[in-house]
Structures are given as C-alpha cells and as structure tokens.
Amino acid sequence: MSTAKTLTFLLMDAPYESANSTTALRIIDAAIRKGYHVNVTAYEGAVAYTYGLQKPHQNPIKGTTVEQEKHPNTKDWVAALIKAAQGRGLKLDWLRCGMCEDERGLYENQIAGTRPGSPVDFYKQQVEPADNVLVIPCR
Amino acid sequence: MAKILTIVECAYRATIEEQDDTVLWFTHMMAAQGGADLALLLRGNAVNYLSRKQHVDVLHFGEAVLGNPPRLADDVEALMKRNVPVYYVEEDAGERGLEKSDFIAGAKAVSRAGLARFVAGFERVFHW
Amino acid sequence: MAKYLLIESRDPYEWNDVSYFYDLAHGLAREGHDVTLFLVQNGVLPARKSPRSGRLADLAQGGVKIAADDFSLRERGIAVEALAPGVRPSKIDAVVDLMGEGARALWH
C-alpha cells in the first residue's frame, strides 16, 4: 500500500432521489484522480448505489432505446471507480451498512468489490485511520 | 472535550419505519461498540428530541403492528449514560416554543453566538 | 487555528436553515479560522448576482473564502461574469484538496 493519504466519506442518500449522489461520486472520483485512498460507508438508502440488479431503461419521451440512452446505472459508476482506483494502485473500500441492506431487501446481488459492515466498522476501519472524513447526510 | 462532534439537525425522518432516529442510533453504535469519543449537538428541529412530551401512537396497518415505537428522548438519555455529552442550541429550542422544564435532564445549552467557538473545540465534526 | 470547509448544498430560497450555515462560516472566520464556504448543487443559486446575494458578499468581506462548484454553476446557466462579488468558480477538486490539507469538512 502506498503512502497516499486516505479520505473517508459517509453517504446516506439513495441514488436517483437527490443531487447528493452525483456530487458524492464526483468528489470520490476527484479523490482517486488526485491519488488518495478512499473509504466509503454507504448508510441507509445509499446501499442501493451498488445494487447489482439495477438495469437501464429506454426513454419513450425522447424516443431512445436502451442502447441510445447510454445511461449507466450507479452500480456501473461505482464499479468504474473501483477499477480506476485499482489501476492507480489505490484503495477504494466501499462498505455497505448490513442492517440497512437487510431492511431494504438489498443484501444480495451487490456488486463485487464492496462489502457489508456496521457503524463500528465505519469508525474503526474508516474513521480512525483516515486523514479526513466527510459525512454527506440526507434530508 | 470529546474529539468528534456529531451535529444532528434533521428530525423525524423515517423514525417510525426505523423505530429509531438512524443518526442517533449510528452515533450510539460508534460510542458503545466502537469506543468513539463523541459529543452530540442537537440543533434545528432535532432539539425537539429532548422533550419528554414526545409520544408515538401504536400504528396498525391491517394486522401489521408497529412493535417498538421510537422513544427518542430515551435514546438521547441512553447516549448520555454512555458518557456522550449532549448539547443543544438554545435559541432553536426557544424559537420552537420548547420549554426546558419538559426536557430530559443533562443536556447543556449552547447559544447561537457561541456556536462557532463551540464547534471549533472539536477535532472532527460529523454534520448529519 | 484550523481550516474549515463548509459545503453548502442548499439555497436560501427554499431553505430557511441556510442562514445558520452562513452564520457558522462567518463565526468561524471571526474566531480566526481559515474558512472556505463551498457552494454546490442548488447552493450556487444565490451566487448569481441577485437581491439575495448580499449575504454572500458580507461573508466574503468577513474573511470567508467563497467558492462555487463550476459544474453546478454551468448546470444552472450561471456565467462567471454573473457571479456576486466575493464568489469565485471552483472545480470539485478543491473539496479534495482542502480535505487533504486537513480542513474540517462539514456538509449542509
């Protein structure tokens, strides 16, 4: 593991419900581009970011097919970020709140490269060793 | 002073479905099982959590019953018992017509004028 | 003295509570801390010169550095020339840079 600094983010919003999810991914992307290791804890609705059964859809208003829409789901964005981090020799540790996924029925079919965990894991594995932490809450 | 200040402002978001305030719960987990050195500041609508007058009716949807209605004042008290000091913004309580005599014991008031200095006393701030 | 990064994602037109966050930024600056208020998403709306952007100008005069996410500005058609005094456009990278420098980061 390199001597790069580590930034930790806690996300709460489900994707597709607010602008927070896009901004969160932009910040994580910037951190990876700039050579940081990144920890993410996906809490509450954010466990849906990485749900493997997301699928794209066509757009009848625009008259576009699924292929023409070119619309990756958030699971694809996160998978791409995991790959980008790996390509740079960096860590993107994406932890999903286990109880949150249980109650939302999202405990299976989560994408590879992510793992279930708890608030204690967030604190001990992602906060204590990190150089800095940002909580992105929801309303 | 604790190392991490947790600021909670959003109140009653999904607290019935969750049977908890999920941020208070998360904070409790970090303190109780993670050993985190935390303090809690309630501001905005979340100051209402200090009121002993909160009550959640038992909800029925057909035969499905809400088993454990949230008891948010109790949850805040439980945090204090875990040595998590609890603070609240005094003017936020006043603006909402809250009577301190209705509050659980032990929460300490912070004035708006003193808020920046108070926040600056912590190494990290989790602003929920 | 510490560095602070206060990220404001909300606007004062829909959210009364934004004034609390602006006040916090101002208060921390008055206490001598190095404060950046980073506006993002609808938080950039008051950055367009308007009757409501005076508060941001006050913050800037009070020592708060105000940065507006350039992506959010373009998304809302706010040109750099239309920005209120004291507000400068910024890449999202600035959030990472400030966190990397140890700025205590708060999101509202």
CSV table of C-alpha atoms in Angstrom, one decimal:
chain,number,residue,atom,x,y,z
A,1,MET,CA,0.0,0.0,0.0
A,2,SER,CA,1.3,3.4,-0.9
A,3,THR,CA,1.9,6.3,1.4
A,4,ALA,CA,-1.0,8.2,-0.1
A,5,LYS,CA,-3.4,9.9,2.2
A,6,THR,CA,-6.9,8.4,2.9
A,7,LEU,CA,-10.2,10.2,2.8
A,8,THR,CA,-13.4,8.8,4.2
A,9,PHE,CA,-16.9,9.6,3.1
A,10,LEU,CA,-20.2,8.5,4.6
A,11,LEU,CA,-23.2,8.6,2.2
A,12,MET,CA,-26.8,8.4,3.1
A,13,ASP,CA,-28.9,9.3,0.1
A,14,ALA,CA,-30.3,6.7,-2.1
A,15,PRO,CA,-29.3,7.2,-5.8
A,16,TYR,CA,-31.9,8.8,-8.1
A,17,GLU,CA,-33.5,10.8,-5.2
A,18,SER,CA,-31.3,13.9,-4.9
A,19,ALA,CA,-28.3,15.6,-6.4
A,20,ASN,CA,-26.2,14.5,-3.4
A,21,SER,CA,-25.4,11.1,-5.0
A,22,THR,CA,-23.9,12.7,-8.1
A,23,THR,CA,-21.8,15.2,-6.1
A,24,ALA,CA,-20.6,12.4,-3.8
A,25,LEU,CA,-19.4,10.3,-6.8
A,26,ARG,CA,-17.7,13.4,-8.3
A,27,ILE,CA,-15.8,14.0,-5.0
A,28,ILE,CA,-14.8,10.4,-4.8
A,29,ASP,CA,-13.7,10.4,-8.4
A,30,ALA,CA,-11.6,13.6,-7.8
A,31,ALA,CA,-10.0,12.0,-4.8
A,32,ILE,CA,-9.0,8.9,-6.8
A,33,ARG,CA,-7.7,11.1,-9.7
A,34,LYS,CA,-5.6,13.1,-7.2
A,35,GLY,CA,-4.1,9.9,-5.8
A,36,TYR,CA,-6.0,9.4,-2.5
A,37,HIS,CA,-7.1,6.1,-1.0
A,38,VAL,CA,-10.8,6.4,-0.4
A,39,ASN,CA,-13.1,4.8,2.1
A,40,VAL,CA,-16.9,4.9,1.6
A,41,THR,CA,-19.6,3.8,4.0
A,42,ALA,CA,-23.0,3.6,2.3
A,43,TYR,CA,-25.6,4.1,5.0
A,44,GLU,CA,-29.3,3.8,4.7
A,45,GLY,CA,-30.6,4.4,1.1
A,46,ALA,CA,-27.0,4.7,-0.2
A,47,VAL,CA,-26.7,0.9,0.0
A,48,ALA,CA,-28.7,1.0,-3.3
A,49,TYR,CA,-25.8,2.6,-5.2
A,50,THR,CA,-24.2,-0.8,-5.7
A,51,TYR,CA,-27.2,-3.0,-6.1
A,52,GLY,CA,-26.4,-5.4,-8.9
A,53,LEU,CA,-29.9,-5.8,-10.3
A,54,GLN,CA,-30.2,-2.1,-11.4
A,55,LYS,CA,-30.8,-2.0,-15.1
A,56,PRO,CA,-31.0,0.8,-17.7
A,57,HIS,CA,-34.2,1.7,-19.5
A,58,GLN,CA,-35.3,3.3,-22.7
A,59,ASN,CA,-36.9,6.7,-22.9
A,60,PRO,CA,-40.2,6.9,-24.6
A,61,ILE,CA,-40.4,10.7,-24.3
A,62,LYS,CA,-37.1,11.1,-26.1
A,63,GLY,CA,-37.7,8.1,-28.3
A,64,THR,CA,-34.4,6.5,-27.4
A,65,THR,CA,-33.6,2.8,-27.0
A,66,VAL,CA,-31.7,1.5,-24.0
A,67,GLU,CA,-28.5,1.5,-26.2
A,68,GLN,CA,-29.2,5.0,-27.4
A,69,GLU,CA,-29.7,6.3,-23.8
A,70,LYS,CA,-26.1,5.4,-22.9
A,71,HIS,CA,-27.2,5.7,-19.3
A,72,PRO,CA,-25.0,3.8,-16.8
A,73,ASN,CA,-26.6,2.9,-13.5
A,74,THR,CA,-24.9,4.0,-10.3
A,75,LYS,CA,-23.6,0.4,-9.8
A,76,ASP,CA,-21.6,0.9,-13.1
A,77,TRP,CA,-20.2,4.2,-11.9
A,78,VAL,CA,-19.1,2.7,-8.6
A,79,ALA,CA,-17.6,-0.3,-10.4
A,80,ALA,CA,-15.7,2.1,-12.7
A,81,LEU,CA,-14.4,4.0,-9.7
A,82,ILE,CA,-13.2,0.8,-8.0
A,83,LYS,CA,-11.4,-0.2,-11.3
A,84,ALA,CA,-9.9,3.3,-11.6
A,85,ALA,CA,-8.6,3.1,-8.0
A,86,GLN,CA,-7.1,-0.3,-8.6
A,87,GLY,CA,-5.5,0.9,-11.8
A,88,ARG,CA,-3.7,3.6,-9.8
A,89,GLY,CA,-2.6,1.3,-7.0
A,90,LEU,CA,-5.2,2.9,-4.7
A,91,LYS,CA,-7.8,1.5,-2.4
A,92,LEU,CA,-11.5,2.3,-2.7
A,93,ASP,CA,-13.0,0.5,0.3
A,94,TRP,CA,-16.8,0.5,-0.3
A,95,LEU,CA,-18.6,-0.6,2.8
A,96,ARG,CA,-22.4,-1.1,2.9
A,97,CYS,CA,-24.4,-0.9,6.1
A,98,GLY,CA,-25.5,-4.5,6.6
A,99,MET,CA,-28.7,-3.8,8.5
A,100,CYS,CA,-29.7,-1.1,6.0
A,101,GLU,CA,-29.5,-3.6,3.2
A,102,ASP,CA,-31.4,-6.2,5.2
A,103,GLU,CA,-34.4,-3.9,5.7
A,104,ARG,CA,-34.4,-2.8,2.1
A,105,GLY,CA,-34.0,-6.3,0.7
A,106,LEU,CA,-30.7,-5.3,-0.9
A,107,TYR,CA,-28.5,-7.8,0.9
A,108,GLU,CA,-27.9,-10.0,-2.2
A,109,ASN,CA,-26.7,-9.1,-5.7
A,110,GLN,CA,-24.4,-6.3,-4.6
A,111,ILE,CA,-21.5,-5.7,-7.0
A,112,ALA,CA,-18.1,-7.2,-6.4
A,113,GLY,CA,-15.5,-5.1,-4.7
A,114,THR,CA,-17.9,-3.9,-2.0
A,115,ARG,CA,-18.6,-5.4,1.4
A,116,PRO,CA,-21.2,-5.3,4.2
A,117,GLY,CA,-20.3,-3.7,7.5
A,118,SER,CA,-21.5,-1.8,10.5
A,119,PRO,CA,-21.1,1.6,12.1
A,120,VAL,CA,-18.4,0.1,14.2
A,121,ASP,CA,-16.5,-0.9,11.1
A,122,PHE,CA,-17.0,2.7,9.7
A,123,TYR,CA,-15.5,4.1,12.9
A,124,LYS,CA,-12.6,1.7,13.5
A,125,GLN,CA,-11.7,0.8,9.9
A,126,GLN,CA,-12.5,4.0,8.1
A,127,VAL,CA,-12.5,6.9,10.5
A,128,GLU,CA,-9.7,6.2,12.9
A,129,PRO,CA,-7.1,5.5,10.3
A,130,ALA,CA,-8.2,8.2,7.8
A,131,ASP,CA,-6.7,11.6,7.3
A,132,ASN,CA,-10.1,13.2,7.0
A,133,VAL,CA,-13.8,12.4,7.0
A,134,LEU,CA,-16.8,13.9,5.3
A,135,VAL,CA,-20.4,12.9,6.2
A,136,ILE,CA,-22.9,13.7,3.4
A,137,PRO,CA,-26.3,13.4,5.1
A,138,CYS,CA,-29.7,13.3,3.6
A,139,ARG,CA,-33.0,15.0,4.4
B,1,MET,CA,-13.7,17.9,25.2
B,2,ALA,CA,-14.6,14.9,23.0
B,3,LYS,CA,-12.7,14.5,19.8
B,4,ILE,CA,-15.7,14.2,17.4
B,5,LEU,CA,-18.8,16.5,17.5
B,6,THR,CA,-21.9,14.9,15.9
B,7,ILE,CA,-24.4,17.6,14.9
B,8,VAL,CA,-27.9,16.3,14.3
B,9,GLU,CA,-30.5,18.7,12.8
B,10,CYS,CA,-32.9,16.7,10.7
B,11,ALA,CA,-35.7,15.3,12.9
B,12,TYR,CA,-38.4,12.6,12.5
B,13,ARG,CA,-37.0,11.4,9.1
B,14,ALA,CA,-38.3,7.8,8.8
B,15,THR,CA,-38.2,7.4,12.6
B,16,ILE,CA,-41.4,5.4,12.6
B,17,GLU,CA,-40.3,2.9,9.9
B,18,GLU,CA,-36.9,2.6,11.5
B,19,GLN,CA,-38.2,2.7,15.1
B,20,ASP,CA,-35.2,4.8,15.7
B,21,ASP,CA,-33.6,8.0,14.6
B,22,THR,CA,-30.9,6.4,12.5
B,23,VAL,CA,-28.3,9.0,13.1
B,24,LEU,CA,-28.7,8.8,16.9
B,25,TRP,CA,-28.5,5.1,16.6
B,26,PHE,CA,-25.4,5.2,14.4
B,27,THR,CA,-23.8,7.6,17.0
B,28,HIS,CA,-24.7,5.2,19.8
B,29,MET,CA,-23.1,2.3,18.0
B,30,MET,CA,-19.9,4.3,17.4
B,31,ALA,CA,-19.7,5.2,21.1
B,32,ALA,CA,-20.9,2.0,22.7
B,33,GLN,CA,-19.2,-0.6,20.4
B,34,GLY,CA,-16.6,1.5,18.7
B,35,GLY,CA,-15.2,3.3,21.6
B,36,ALA,CA,-15.6,6.6,19.8
B,37,ASP,CA,-15.0,9.8,21.8
B,38,LEU,CA,-18.1,11.7,20.8
B,39,ALA,CA,-20.3,14.6,21.8
B,40,LEU,CA,-23.8,15.3,20.4
B,41,LEU,CA,-25.2,18.7,19.4
B,42,LEU,CA,-28.9,18.9,18.6
B,43,ARG,CA,-29.9,21.9,16.5
B,44,GLY,CA,-32.8,23.0,14.3
B,45,ASN,CA,-35.8,20.7,14.6
B,46,ALA,CA,-33.8,18.0,16.3
B,47,VAL,CA,-33.8,20.0,19.6
B,48,ASN,CA,-37.4,18.6,19.9
B,49,TYR,CA,-35.8,15.2,20.7
B,50,LEU,CA,-35.1,16.5,24.2
B,51,SER,CA,-38.8,16.8,25.0
B,52,ARG,CA,-40.3,14.2,27.4
B,53,LYS,CA,-43.7,15.0,25.8
B,54,GLN,CA,-43.0,13.1,22.6
B,55,HIS,CA,-45.3,10.2,22.1
B,56,VAL,CA,-45.8,7.8,19.2
B,57,ASP,CA,-49.1,6.1,18.9
B,58,VAL,CA,-49.2,2.4,18.1
B,59,LEU,CA,-49.7,2.0,14.4
B,60,HIS,CA,-51.6,-0.8,12.8
B,61,PHE,CA,-51.7,-1.4,9.0
B,62,GLY,CA,-54.2,-4.3,8.8
B,63,GLU,CA,-52.8,-6.9,11.0
B,64,ALA,CA,-49.2,-5.5,10.9
B,65,VAL,CA,-48.4,-3.6,14.1
B,66,LEU,CA,-45.5,-1.2,14.8
B,67,GLY,CA,-43.8,-3.2,17.5
B,68,ASN,CA,-41.5,-0.7,19.2
B,69,PRO,CA,-42.4,2.9,18.6
B,70,PRO,CA,-39.3,5.1,18.8
B,71,ARG,CA,-38.6,6.8,22.1
B,72,LEU,CA,-36.2,9.4,21.0
B,73,ALA,CA,-35.8,11.3,24.3
B,74,ASP,CA,-34.9,7.9,25.9
B,75,ASP,CA,-32.4,7.3,23.2
B,76,VAL,CA,-30.8,10.7,23.9
B,77,GLU,CA,-30.7,9.8,27.6
B,78,ALA,CA,-29.1,6.5,26.8
B,79,LEU,CA,-26.3,8.3,24.9
B,80,MET,CA,-25.7,10.5,28.0
B,81,LYS,CA,-25.4,7.3,30.1
B,82,ARG,CA,-22.7,6.2,27.6
B,83,ASN,CA,-20.8,9.3,28.5
B,84,VAL,CA,-21.7,11.1,25.3
B,85,PRO,CA,-22.3,14.7,26.4
B,86,VAL,CA,-25.4,16.2,24.8
B,87,TYR,CA,-25.8,19.8,23.8
B,88,TYR,CA,-28.5,21.8,22.1
B,89,VAL,CA,-28.8,25.2,20.5
B,90,GLU,CA,-30.7,27.3,23.0
B,91,GLU,CA,-32.3,29.7,20.5
B,92,ASP,CA,-33.5,26.8,18.3
B,93,ALA,CA,-35.4,25.5,21.3
B,94,GLY,CA,-36.9,28.9,22.2
B,95,GLU,CA,-38.0,29.5,18.6
B,96,ARG,CA,-39.9,26.3,18.6
B,97,GLY,CA,-41.7,27.1,21.9
B,98,LEU,CA,-40.0,24.3,23.7
B,99,GLU,CA,-40.0,24.5,27.5
B,100,LYS,CA,-36.7,23.5,29.1
B,101,SER,CA,-38.8,22.1,32.0
B,102,ASP,CA,-40.0,19.4,29.6
B,103,PHE,CA,-36.5,18.4,28.6
B,104,ILE,CA,-34.7,15.3,29.8
B,105,ALA,CA,-32.1,16.2,32.4
B,106,GLY,CA,-28.4,16.7,31.5
B,107,ALA,CA,-28.5,18.3,28.1
B,108,LYS,CA,-26.5,21.6,28.0
B,109,ALA,CA,-27.4,24.7,26.1
B,110,VAL,CA,-25.1,26.4,23.6
B,111,SER,CA,-26.0,29.8,22.4
B,112,ARG,CA,-26.0,30.7,18.7
B,113,ALA,CA,-23.5,33.4,19.4
B,114,GLY,CA,-21.1,30.8,20.9
B,115,LEU,CA,-21.7,28.1,18.4
B,116,ALA,CA,-18.7,28.7,16.2
B,117,ARG,CA,-16.3,28.7,19.2
B,118,PHE,CA,-18.1,25.6,20.5
B,119,VAL,CA,-17.7,23.8,17.1
B,120,ALA,CA,-14.1,24.8,16.9
B,121,GLY,CA,-13.3,22.9,20.1
B,122,PHE,CA,-13.6,19.5,18.3
B,123,GLU,CA,-11.0,17.8,16.1
B,124,ARG,CA,-13.7,16.4,13.7
B,125,VAL,CA,-17.3,17.3,13.0
B,126,PHE,CA,-19.8,14.9,11.6
B,127,HIS,CA,-22.6,17.2,10.4
B,128,TRP,CA,-25.6,15.0,9.7
C,1,MET,CA,-6.2,28.0,14.2
C,2,ALA,CA,-7.9,25.4,12.0
C,3,LYS,CA,-9.0,25.2,8.4
C,4,TYR,CA,-12.7,24.6,7.7
C,5,LEU,CA,-14.5,23.5,4.6
C,6,LEU,CA,-18.2,24.2,4.8
C,7,ILE,CA,-20.1,22.7,1.9
C,8,GLU,CA,-23.5,24.3,1.3
C,9,SER,CA,-25.7,22.2,-1.0
C,10,ARG,CA,-28.9,24.1,-0.3
C,11,ASP,CA,-30.2,27.5,-1.3
C,12,PRO,CA,-31.8,30.2,0.9
C,13,TYR,CA,-34.9,30.4,-1.3
C,14,GLU,CA,-36.2,27.0,-0.4
C,15,TRP,CA,-34.3,26.5,2.9
C,16,ASN,CA,-34.5,28.9,5.8
C,17,ASP,CA,-31.8,27.0,7.5
C,18,VAL,CA,-29.0,28.1,5.1
C,19,SER,CA,-28.6,31.2,7.2
C,20,TYR,CA,-27.4,29.0,10.1
C,21,PHE,CA,-24.6,27.6,7.9
C,22,TYR,CA,-23.6,31.0,6.6
C,23,ASP,CA,-23.5,32.3,10.2
C,24,LEU,CA,-21.4,29.4,11.2
C,25,ALA,CA,-18.9,30.1,8.4
C,26,HIS,CA,-18.8,33.8,9.5
C,27,GLY,CA,-18.4,32.9,13.1
C,28,LEU,CA,-15.5,30.6,12.5
C,29,ALA,CA,-13.8,33.2,10.3
C,30,ARG,CA,-14.3,35.8,13.1
C,31,GLU,CA,-12.7,33.4,15.5
C,32,GLY,CA,-9.6,33.5,13.3
C,33,HIS,CA,-10.0,30.2,11.4
C,34,ASP,CA,-9.4,29.7,7.7
C,35,VAL,CA,-12.8,29.1,6.3
C,36,THR,CA,-13.9,28.1,2.8
C,37,LEU,CA,-17.7,28.1,2.0
C,38,PHE,CA,-18.0,25.7,-1.0
C,39,LEU,CA,-21.4,26.1,-2.7
C,40,VAL,CA,-22.6,23.1,-4.7
C,41,GLN,CA,-25.9,21.9,-6.3
C,42,ASN,CA,-28.7,24.5,-5.6
C,43,GLY,CA,-26.3,26.1,-3.1
C,44,VAL,CA,-24.8,28.0,-6.0
C,45,LEU,CA,-28.2,29.7,-6.8
C,46,PRO,CA,-27.5,32.8,-4.6
C,47,ALA,CA,-24.1,33.1,-6.2
C,48,ARG,CA,-25.8,34.7,-9.2
C,49,LYS,CA,-26.0,38.4,-8.5
C,50,SER,CA,-29.4,39.0,-7.1
C,51,PRO,CA,-31.1,40.7,-4.2
C,52,ARG,CA,-30.2,37.6,-2.1
C,53,SER,CA,-26.5,37.5,-2.9
C,54,GLY,CA,-25.7,40.4,-0.5
C,55,ARG,CA,-25.3,37.9,2.3
C,56,LEU,CA,-22.5,36.1,0.4
C,57,ALA,CA,-20.8,39.4,-0.2
C,58,ASP,CA,-20.9,40.1,3.5
C,59,LEU,CA,-19.4,36.7,4.2
C,60,ALA,CA,-16.6,37.4,1.8
C,61,GLN,CA,-15.9,40.7,3.4
C,62,GLY,CA,-15.9,39.0,6.7
C,63,GLY,CA,-13.0,36.8,5.6
C,64,VAL,CA,-14.8,33.7,4.3
C,65,LYS,CA,-13.5,32.4,1.0
C,66,ILE,CA,-16.5,31.5,-1.2
C,67,ALA,CA,-16.1,29.0,-3.9
C,68,ALA,CA,-18.9,27.9,-6.2
C,69,ASP,CA,-18.7,24.5,-7.9
C,70,ASP,CA,-18.3,25.2,-11.6
C,71,PHE,CA,-20.3,22.1,-12.7
C,72,SER,CA,-23.3,23.3,-10.6
C,73,LEU,CA,-22.9,26.8,-12.0
C,74,ARG,CA,-23.0,25.7,-15.6
C,75,GLU,CA,-25.8,23.3,-14.9
C,76,ARG,CA,-27.9,26.3,-13.8
C,77,GLY,CA,-26.7,28.6,-16.5
C,78,ILE,CA,-24.8,30.9,-14.1
C,79,ALA,CA,-22.0,32.6,-16.0
C,80,VAL,CA,-18.8,33.5,-14.3
C,81,GLU,CA,-19.5,37.2,-15.2
C,82,ALA,CA,-22.8,36.9,-13.3
C,83,LEU,CA,-21.3,35.9,-10.0
C,84,ALA,CA,-21.8,38.0,-6.9
C,85,PRO,CA,-18.8,39.8,-5.6
C,86,GLY,CA,-16.6,37.6,-3.5
C,87,VAL,CA,-17.7,34.4,-5.1
C,88,ARG,CA,-15.2,32.5,-7.4
C,89,PRO,CA,-15.9,29.5,-9.5
C,90,SER,CA,-14.0,26.3,-8.5
C,91,LYS,CA,-13.6,22.7,-9.6
C,92,ILE,CA,-14.9,20.0,-7.2
C,93,ASP,CA,-11.2,19.0,-6.8
C,94,ALA,CA,-11.0,21.9,-4.3
C,95,VAL,CA,-13.1,19.8,-1.9
C,96,VAL,CA,-10.5,17.1,-2.0
C,97,ASP,CA,-7.6,19.5,-1.9
C,98,LEU,CA,-8.9,21.1,1.3
C,99,MET,CA,-9.7,17.8,2.9
C,100,GLY,CA,-6.2,16.6,2.0
C,101,GLU,CA,-4.9,19.7,3.8
C,102,GLY,CA,-6.8,18.8,6.9
C,103,ALA,CA,-9.7,21.2,6.7
C,104,ARG,CA,-12.5,20.1,8.9
C,105,ALA,CA,-15.3,19.3,6.5
C,106,LEU,CA,-19.0,19.9,7.1
C,107,TRP,CA,-21.8,19.3,4.6
C,108,HIS,CA,-25.2,21.1,4.9
